[in-house]
Structure formats: structure tokens, C-alpha cells
C-alpha positions as a printed NumPy array, in Angstrom:
array([[ 14.159,  29.084,  19.614],
       [ 12.057,  28.529,  22.925],
       [ 14.203,  28.47 ,  26.184],
       [ 12.479,  27.933,  29.503],
       [ 12.794,  29.86 ,  32.787],
       [ 12.723,  28.447,  36.306],
       [ 11.454,  29.823,  39.256],
       [ 12.489,  28.535,  42.601],
       [ 11.627,  31.669,  45.077],
       [  8.687,  33.623,  45.762],
       [  8.011,  36.026,  42.902],
       [  6.852,  39.541,  44.544],
       [  4.288,  41.434,  42.29 ],
       [  1.926,  44.666,  43.048],
       [ -0.918,  42.419,  43.437],
       [  0.482,  40.274,  46.14 ],
       [  2.434,  37.215,  46.723],
       [  3.32 ,  34.552,  44.614],
       [  4.807,  31.264,  46.413],
       [  5.981,  28.404,  44.159],
       [  6.404,  25.633,  46.116],
       [  7.593,  23.124,  43.425],
       [ 10.101,  24.171,  40.423],
       [  7.593,  25.272,  37.75 ],
       [  8.683,  25.529,  33.839],
       [  7.469,  27.903,  32.019],
       [  7.856,  28.083,  28.226],
       [  7.333,  30.766,  26.164],
       [  7.379,  30.175,  22.827],
       [  5.717,  31.644,  19.569],
       [  1.577,  31.835,  19.24 ],
       [  0.425,  29.728,  17.128],
       [ -1.238,  30.427,  13.623],
       [ -5.198,  28.851,  12.243],
       [ -3.327,  27.42 ,  10.014],
       [ -0.848,  25.946,  12.19 ],
       [ -3.928,  24.733,  14.209],
       [ -5.383,  23.092,  10.965],
       [ -2.495,  21.367,   9.859],
       [ -2.26 ,  19.871,  14.143],
       [ -5.644,  18.561,  13.723],
       [ -4.604,  17.165,  10.696],
       [ -1.626,  15.31 ,  12.024],
       [ -3.935,  14.127,  15.009],
       [ -6.403,  12.133,  12.532],
       [ -6.318,   8.769,  13.183],
       [ -5.843,   5.947,  10.726],
       [ -8.671,   4.414,   9.555],
       [-11.249,   5.994,  12.006],
       [-13.692,   3.988,  13.558],
       [-16.357,   6.557,  14.252],
       [-16.671,   7.508,  10.281],
       [-20.264,   5.814,   9.279],
       [-21.12 ,   5.407,   5.167],
       [-24.276,   7.072,   4.503],
       [-27.182,   5.03 ,   4.114],
       [-30.429,   4.981,   2.139],
       [-32.813,   6.402,   5.037],
       [-36.007,   7.36 ,   4.537],
       [-35.118,  11.043,   4.995],
       [-32.696,  10.566,   1.992],
       [-35.304,   8.779,  -0.155],
       [-37.926,  11.191,   0.703],
       [-35.668,  14.013,  -0.593],
       [-34.297,  12.151,  -3.384],
       [-37.94 ,  11.522,  -4.621],
       [-38.42 ,  15.247,  -4.348],
       [-35.584,  16.322,  -6.31 ],
       [-36.381,  13.767,  -9.055],
       [-40.063,  15.489,  -9.285],
       [-38.491,  18.946,  -9.691],
       [-36.024,  17.308, -12.101],
       [-39.359,  15.939, -14.155],
       [-41.02 ,  19.397, -13.839],
       [-38.249,  21.373, -15.311],
       [-37.845,  19.542, -18.211],
       [-42.025,  19.378, -18.697],
       [-41.684,  23.565, -18.013],
       [-39.172,  23.538, -20.706],
       [-40.774,  21.187, -23.143],
       [-44.018,  23.173, -22.771],
       [-42.596,  26.43 , -23.708],
       [-43.891,  27.535, -20.372],
       [-43.592,  30.817, -18.315],
       [-40.088,  29.446, -17.642],
       [-38.72 ,  30.021, -20.985],
       [-40.161,  33.266, -20.998],
       [-38.122,  33.727, -17.677],
       [-34.814,  33.089, -19.652],
       [-35.926,  35.031, -22.677],
       [-35.922,  38.144, -19.956],
       [-32.64 ,  37.128, -18.282],
       [-31.036,  36.759, -21.373],
       [-32.35 ,  40.03 , -22.758],
       [-31.348,  42.218, -19.778],
       [-27.652,  40.876, -20.042],
       [-26.345,  41.092, -16.732],
       [-22.156,  41.391, -17.776],
       [-23.709,  44.718, -19.372],
       [-25.587,  45.497, -16.154],
       [-22.295,  44.785, -13.696],
       [-19.46 ,  44.728, -16.106],
       [-16.892,  45.195, -13.212],
       [-18.067,  41.664, -12.263],
       [-17.07 ,  40.158, -15.389],
       [-13.177,  39.69 , -14.716],
       [-13.797,  37.916, -11.334],
       [-16.348,  36.079, -12.661],
       [-14.476,  34.804, -15.605],
       [-12.268,  33.   , -12.527],
       [-14.623,  31.916, -10.512],
       [-16.084,  30.23 , -12.941],
       [-13.181,  27.914, -13.377],
       [-14.615,  25.841, -10.002],
       [-17.8  ,  24.23 , -12.36 ],
       [-15.132,  22.944, -14.863],
       [-14.512,  18.878, -14.685],
       [-10.665,  19.417, -14.993],
       [ -9.308,  21.158, -12.774],
       [-11.302,  20.607,  -9.789],
       [-11.276,  17.053, -10.435],
       [ -7.367,  17.029,  -9.709],
       [ -8.076,  19.592,  -6.909],
       [-10.526,  17.015,  -4.91 ],
       [ -8.541,  13.963,  -6.191],
       [ -5.403,  15.477,  -4.728],
       [ -7.052,  15.894,  -0.924],
       [ -9.093,  12.385,  -1.308],
       [ -5.742,  10.39 ,  -2.353],
       [ -4.08 ,  11.965,   0.642],
       [ -7.071,  11.147,   3.044],
       [ -7.29 ,   7.298,   1.443],
       [ -2.915,   7.419,   2.319],
       [ -3.177,   8.698,   5.8  ],
       [ -6.615,   6.345,   6.384],
       [ -5.118,   3.068,   4.287],
       [ -8.052,   2.705,   2.272],
       [ -9.229,   3.356,  -1.016],
       [-13.216,   4.134,  -0.587],
       [-12.686,   8.176,  -0.702],
       [-11.246,   7.377,  -4.014],
       [-13.56 ,   5.383,  -4.98 ],
       [-16.355,   7.313,  -4.622],
       [-15.324,  10.332,  -6.43 ],
       [-14.83 ,   8.05 ,  -9.202],
       [-18.262,   6.842,  -9.468],
       [-19.624,   9.755,  -8.554],
       [-17.607,  11.26 , -11.791],
       [-18.48 ,   8.731, -13.695],
       [-22.309,   8.732, -12.824],
       [-22.243,  12.017, -13.745],
       [-20.823,  11.494, -16.946],
       [-23.662,   9.172, -18.329],
       [-26.659,  10.851, -16.729],
       [-25.928,  14.464, -17.725],
       [-24.495,  13.712, -20.725],
       [-27.647,  11.888, -21.833],
       [-29.481,  14.8  , -20.796],
       [-27.647,  17.096, -22.887],
       [-27.1  ,  15.093, -26.399],
       [-30.875,  13.656, -25.981],
       [-33.067,  16.939, -25.458],
       [-30.346,  19.087, -27.613],
       [-31.162,  22.645, -26.403],
       [-29.147,  25.438, -27.487],
       [-27.615,  27.89 , -25.52 ],
       [-28.358,  32.027, -25.159],
       [-25.893,  32.784, -28.114],
       [-26.935,  30.35 , -30.075],
       [-30.994,  30.617, -30.366],
       [-32.619,  30.859, -33.428],
       [-36.362,  32.233, -32.784],
       [-37.052,  34.962, -30.145],
       [-39.637,  33.038, -27.584],
       [-38.936,  29.342, -28.69 ],
       [-37.58 ,  26.786, -26.325],
       [-34.714,  25.415, -28.594],
       [-35.283,  21.849, -28.132],
       [-33.733,  19.207, -30.214],
       [-31.446,  21.639, -32.164],
       [-28.017,  19.906, -31.668],
       [-27.021,  22.134, -28.802],
       [-25.183,  20.333, -25.497],
       [-26.484,  22.996, -22.626],
       [-29.153,  21.496, -20.685],
       [-28.787,  20.981, -17.898],
       [-26.113,  23.065, -17.022],
       [-22.944,  20.601, -16.966],
       [-20.971,  23.396, -14.945],
       [-23.507,  23.405, -12.075],
       [-23.793,  20.132, -12.26 ],
       [-19.93 ,  19.162, -11.769],
       [-19.937,  22.37 ,  -9.199],
       [-22.591,  20.295,  -6.744],
       [-21.135,  16.746,  -7.372],
       [-17.429,  17.675,  -6.685],
       [-17.716,  19.66 ,  -3.717],
       [-20.449,  17.796,  -2.597],
       [-18.912,  14.499,  -2.339],
       [-16.452,  16.521,   0.297],
       [-19.21 ,  16.711,   2.749],
       [-20.537,  13.005,   1.392],
       [-17.19 ,  11.901,   2.808],
       [-16.617,  13.812,   5.914],
       [-15.546,  12.384,   9.126],
       [-18.136,  14.293,  11.598],
       [-21.288,  15.701,  11.258],
       [-20.159,  18.553,  12.062],
       [-17.541,  18.958,   9.28 ],
       [-20.498,  17.451,   7.328],
       [-22.548,  20.309,   7.933],
       [-20.056,  23.115,   6.894],
       [-18.911,  21.299,   3.811],
       [-22.468,  21.182,   2.977],
       [-22.983,  24.835,   3.229],
       [-20.016,  25.704,   1.436],
       [-20.142,  23.404,  -1.947],
       [-24.065,  24.73 ,  -2.021],
       [-22.717,  28.413,  -2.169],
       [-20.172,  27.335,  -4.546],
       [-22.691,  25.544,  -6.54 ],
       [-24.939,  28.353,  -6.472],
       [-22.396,  30.687,  -7.551],
       [-21.207,  28.611, -10.661],
       [-24.327,  28.448, -11.843],
       [-24.862,  32.37 , -11.795],
       [-22.333,  32.653, -13.638],
       [-22.838,  31.203, -16.268],
       [-26.166,  32.907, -16.166],
       [-24.01 ,  36.182, -16.323],
       [-21.679,  34.865, -19.227],
       [-24.554,  33.91 , -20.788],
       [-23.688,  31.082, -21.999],
       [-26.424,  29.39 , -19.833],
       [-30.538,  29.454, -19.479],
       [-31.374,  30.175, -15.743],
       [-33.492,  26.826, -16.317],
       [-29.976,  25.123, -17.069],
       [-28.659,  25.79 , -13.993],
       [-31.919,  24.645, -12.327],
       [-31.483,  21.417, -13.861],
       [-28.098,  21.452, -13.175],
       [-28.43 ,  21.796,  -9.714],
       [-30.746,  19.046,  -9.639],
       [-28.957,  16.572, -11.415],
       [-25.847,  17.029,  -9.139],
       [-27.616,  16.318,  -6.259],
       [-30.025,  13.236,  -7.086],
       [-26.156,  11.882,  -7.851],
       [-24.966,  12.598,  -4.359],
       [-27.964,  11.456,  -3.037],
       [-28.245,   8.106,  -4.632],
       [-24.665,   7.438,  -3.857],
       [-25.32 ,   5.378,  -0.596],
       [-26.842,   2.715,  -2.931],
       [-23.123,   2.118,  -4.893],
       [-21.54 ,   1.871,  -1.134],
       [-21.351,  -2.499,  -1.729],
       [-19.924,  -1.727,  -5.347],
       [-17.101,   0.564,  -3.962],
       [-16.468,  -2.53 ,  -0.691],
       [-15.95 ,  -4.701,  -3.358],
       [-14.047,  -2.935,  -5.556],
       [-11.699,  -2.047,  -3.064],
       [-10.833,  -5.426,  -1.606],
       [-10.313,  -7.104,  -4.815],
       [ -7.978,  -4.302,  -5.851],
       [ -6.088,  -4.844,  -2.123],
       [ -6.435,  -8.634,  -3.014],
       [ -4.417,  -7.357,  -6.555],
       [ -1.674,  -5.284,  -4.408],
       [ -1.28 ,  -8.393,  -2.272],
       [ -0.836, -11.179,  -4.739],
       [  1.623,  -8.745,  -6.375],
       [  3.339,  -8.273,  -3.438],
       [  3.388, -11.906,  -2.818],
       [  5.104, -12.727,  -6.314],
       [  7.658,  -9.712,  -6.127],
       [  8.784, -10.898,  -2.245],
       [ 11.774, -13.506,  -2.074],
       [ 11.846, -16.256,   0.122],
       [ 15.051, -17.232,   2.101],
       [ 16.534, -20.553,   1.163],
       [ 16.358, -22.953,   4.287],
       [ 19.545, -24.967,   4.739],
       [ 18.474, -28.67 ,   4.79 ],
       [ 18.634, -30.283,   8.008],
       [ 21.678, -32.649,   8.504],
       [ 21.131, -36.573,   9.522],
       [ 22.639, -36.209,  12.496],
       [ 25.995, -35.064,  14.132],
       [ 29.044, -35.289,  12.174],
       [ 32.265, -36.537,  13.652],
       [ 35.578, -35.66 ,  12.873],
       [ 38.667, -37.738,  13.559],
       [ 41.721, -36.632,  14.73 ],
       [ 44.717, -36.442,  12.234],
       [ 46.558, -39.191,  13.534],
       [ 43.847, -41.646,  12.474],
       [ 43.398, -41.007,   9.186],
       [ 43.746, -42.554,   6.896],
       [ 47.157, -43.078,   4.416],
       [ 47.703, -40.531,   1.335],
       [ 45.305, -37.585,   2.614],
       [ 47.731, -34.819,   2.018],
       [ 47.903, -33.037,   5.971],
       [ 49.887, -31.715,   8.468],
       [ 52.275, -34.185,  10.644],
       [ 51.124, -33.602,  13.802],
       [ 54.191, -32.637,  15.922],
       [ 55.971, -35.075,  18.542],
       [ 54.911, -32.766,  21.531],
       [ 51.368, -32.175,  20.726],
       [ 49.183, -35.148,  21.97 ],
       [ 46.757, -36.294,  19.92 ],
       [ 43.044, -34.784,  19.954],
       [ 40.   , -36.673,  20.796],
       [ 36.688, -37.049,  18.565],
       [ 34.883, -34.141,  19.13 ],
       [ 31.016, -33.463,  17.822],
       [ 29.928, -30.696,  16.128],
       [ 26.457, -29.481,  15.726],
       [ 24.52 , -30.458,  12.886],
       [ 25.63 , -28.763,   9.635],
       [ 27.885, -29.244,   6.512],
       [ 31.432, -29.119,   7.929],
       [ 34.856, -30.168,   5.936],
       [ 37.946, -31.174,   7.432],
       [ 41.003, -28.712,   7.928],
       [ 42.604, -30.641,   4.44 ],
       [ 39.365, -30.303,   2.174],
       [ 39.094, -26.331,   3.201],
       [ 41.079, -23.553,   0.949],
       [ 44.448, -23.096,   0.523],
       [ 47.3  , -21.394,   2.503],
       [ 46.837, -18.605,   0.739],
       [ 43.811, -16.563,   1.725],
       [ 41.005, -15.474,  -0.107],
       [ 41.43 , -12.248,  -2.143],
       [ 45.354, -12.14 ,  -1.353],
       [ 47.723, -10.784,  -3.832],
       [ 50.277, -13.466,  -3.486],
       [ 50.001, -16.082,  -5.957],
       [ 49.427, -20.042,  -5.359],
       [ 52.514, -22.224,  -4.148],
       [ 52.011, -25.648,  -5.245],
       [ 55.909, -26.252,  -4.893],
       [ 54.948, -25.626,  -0.98 ],
       [ 55.505, -28.945,   1.721],
       [ 55.224, -29.106,   5.244],
       [ 57.511, -28.377,   7.708],
       [ 60.093, -31.328,   8.657],
       [ 60.056, -32.545,   5.173],
       [ 62.564, -32.843,   2.529],
       [ 61.385, -31.054,  -1.157],
       [ 62.569, -33.356,  -3.745],
       [ 65.129, -32.508,  -5.932],
       [ 64.568, -30.31 ,  -9.018],
       [ 65.276, -31.807, -12.298]])
């Protein structure tokens, strides 16, 4: 527990005399760890930060998108015509990296999970869901959903369209193994690693965080791609095309920002309408026409059951009450209070009267 020390007079030390003019409070507490500082920084993150800008399709991004698209087409053409890239694929396959460094096999089996669709999507969605709740916006989750949808459509169509077989199912040495019913070109693990971890850099709040997360996602996706080559489930050209496919999705994502904004507005509008339907409004009492005058007991018409006014009590003057529903005493509940266990006595008579004889 932190405590305080009050210093009210000079402190004599070897280096000299230290005089305190005012009362100083010196707090001693445990030093914060790096994890404590990280959580403290997250707690200070403002809701709906105004400085977060959406990435736009700038000229630099368009040039990079065009270069990546040209690289994508060049890889596909090099594999289709069975060029030097296909020969390099066969050389790497015959090298058998998993036999050259068998001590890495256990680590690579776990590391390649960072490129699988299910585990990575759950981890990233949990983080982006916390950010959405913190900033009161659905943009992080919607951006993740749009990127994964684009990944499934583009990479899935390329896989089944070109139908390339993997190294373990190759039929002819030196061939490109295209249009034989396979589904490994491009590498889905590599493309998924680029998109799933790259979306964190795309949604970063500051330029510094975007740079660090971009480098981290690049290293992670590079390691995932090389891990698949090490295990032997993909050709080297599959990994190259997977990197290009994932990068194309991240570069083209700003074109879908208006769609994400409209989807968020519609979802929030539906939520507001459902909230209005479920909400119950308090009943508003009907306004009274005017003040209600209560007559004194002595002026009430005969035949109304009420207590007679004693002789010593003076009659009251008319009383004007505030607007609202009012009832006279004769119209109120009986003498026995509500909730009482005492039964109602209908044979009671007011004081000073003679009860009727019983039959």
C-alpha cells in the first residue's frame, strides 16, 4: 500500500542542507511494469478520437496498387508459361527444407497457425470489437468484415480458377501443375496473414502506430509464407502470389469506405428504432378543467353518509384545491385501512347515534 512521508524541517545530508519551505508529500509506490503502462495508455484513449483519419486513395496508393497488380499478373504469367519461376519451385521442393532443419519443425507447425482464417479472425475481431465498443463506432468491425469478404471472393476465385496442385500431389517433374483440380495458387495462408494482421495497421490511430503495425504484419506474413514452403504444402510462387493478393485487398480498401460508412449508419438507425419500440412512455395525466371546490360537511345534501359535525366544531369555509382528481371523504376508502387483517364492519355507526335493534 502506498504511504506518505511529511517533511517539515531541514534535511541534513552529506551533499549539503536541503530546506523545505512548504510541506512536501513524497509518495513511495511500486514501479510500474511495461504491461501496466500499456493498459494505462489504453485507458486514456479517447472515445471517437477526432484525429483518426480514414485512408484515402491518394496518388501514391494508386501507384502502389498498380505496381502490385502488375506483379500479380507477372507471377501468374510466369507460372502459366512454365518459366524459370517454375524451375525454382521444383528446386526448392527437391531441397526439402523440413529435412535440412528438422529442429524447426515443431515451432513452424504452431507458427503457421497465424495464417489460418479461423484463429486469426477470432483474435483480431476480439481486439477490433473492443475498439468499436470503446470508440462507439462499428467501423473497425465492418472494415474487417469487408476485407475478409474480399479475401474469400478474390483468392477463392483464383484458387479454383487456376486449379494448381501442391508439391505433395505433383504428377510430372518440371510441369506447372495448372488446371488439374488443385486449390493452392495463390497461398491462402499467406494472403490471410497479410490481410488479417495488416488491417490492424490500416485502422491504426496514429502514424507511428501505423508504421510499427505495418512492419509487424509484414514480418508475420513473411514468416507464415516461408513456413508453408518449409513444410512443403506450397510452392514458392504460391507464396509470392499470396503476398500480392493480400496487399491488393489492403490497398483497395479505401474505395469501400463509403460503403462501410453507409452500413454503419443503417445499423445504428435500426438499433435506434428498435430501442424506441421497446421503450415505454409514462402515462400523462389528463389536465383538469379548473379548480375543484369541496363543500363543507354542513352544506352537503341529505342522504349522504358522513360523520356529523360536532356542536363545538365550526363549519369550514370552501377550500380551493390545486387542479387534479380529488375525492370527498365520503367517497374514499372505508375506515378499515387497506392491507389490514381486521375484517370490514358494516354494522358500525357514527358516534352519538343509536344503533337499530337487531331482529
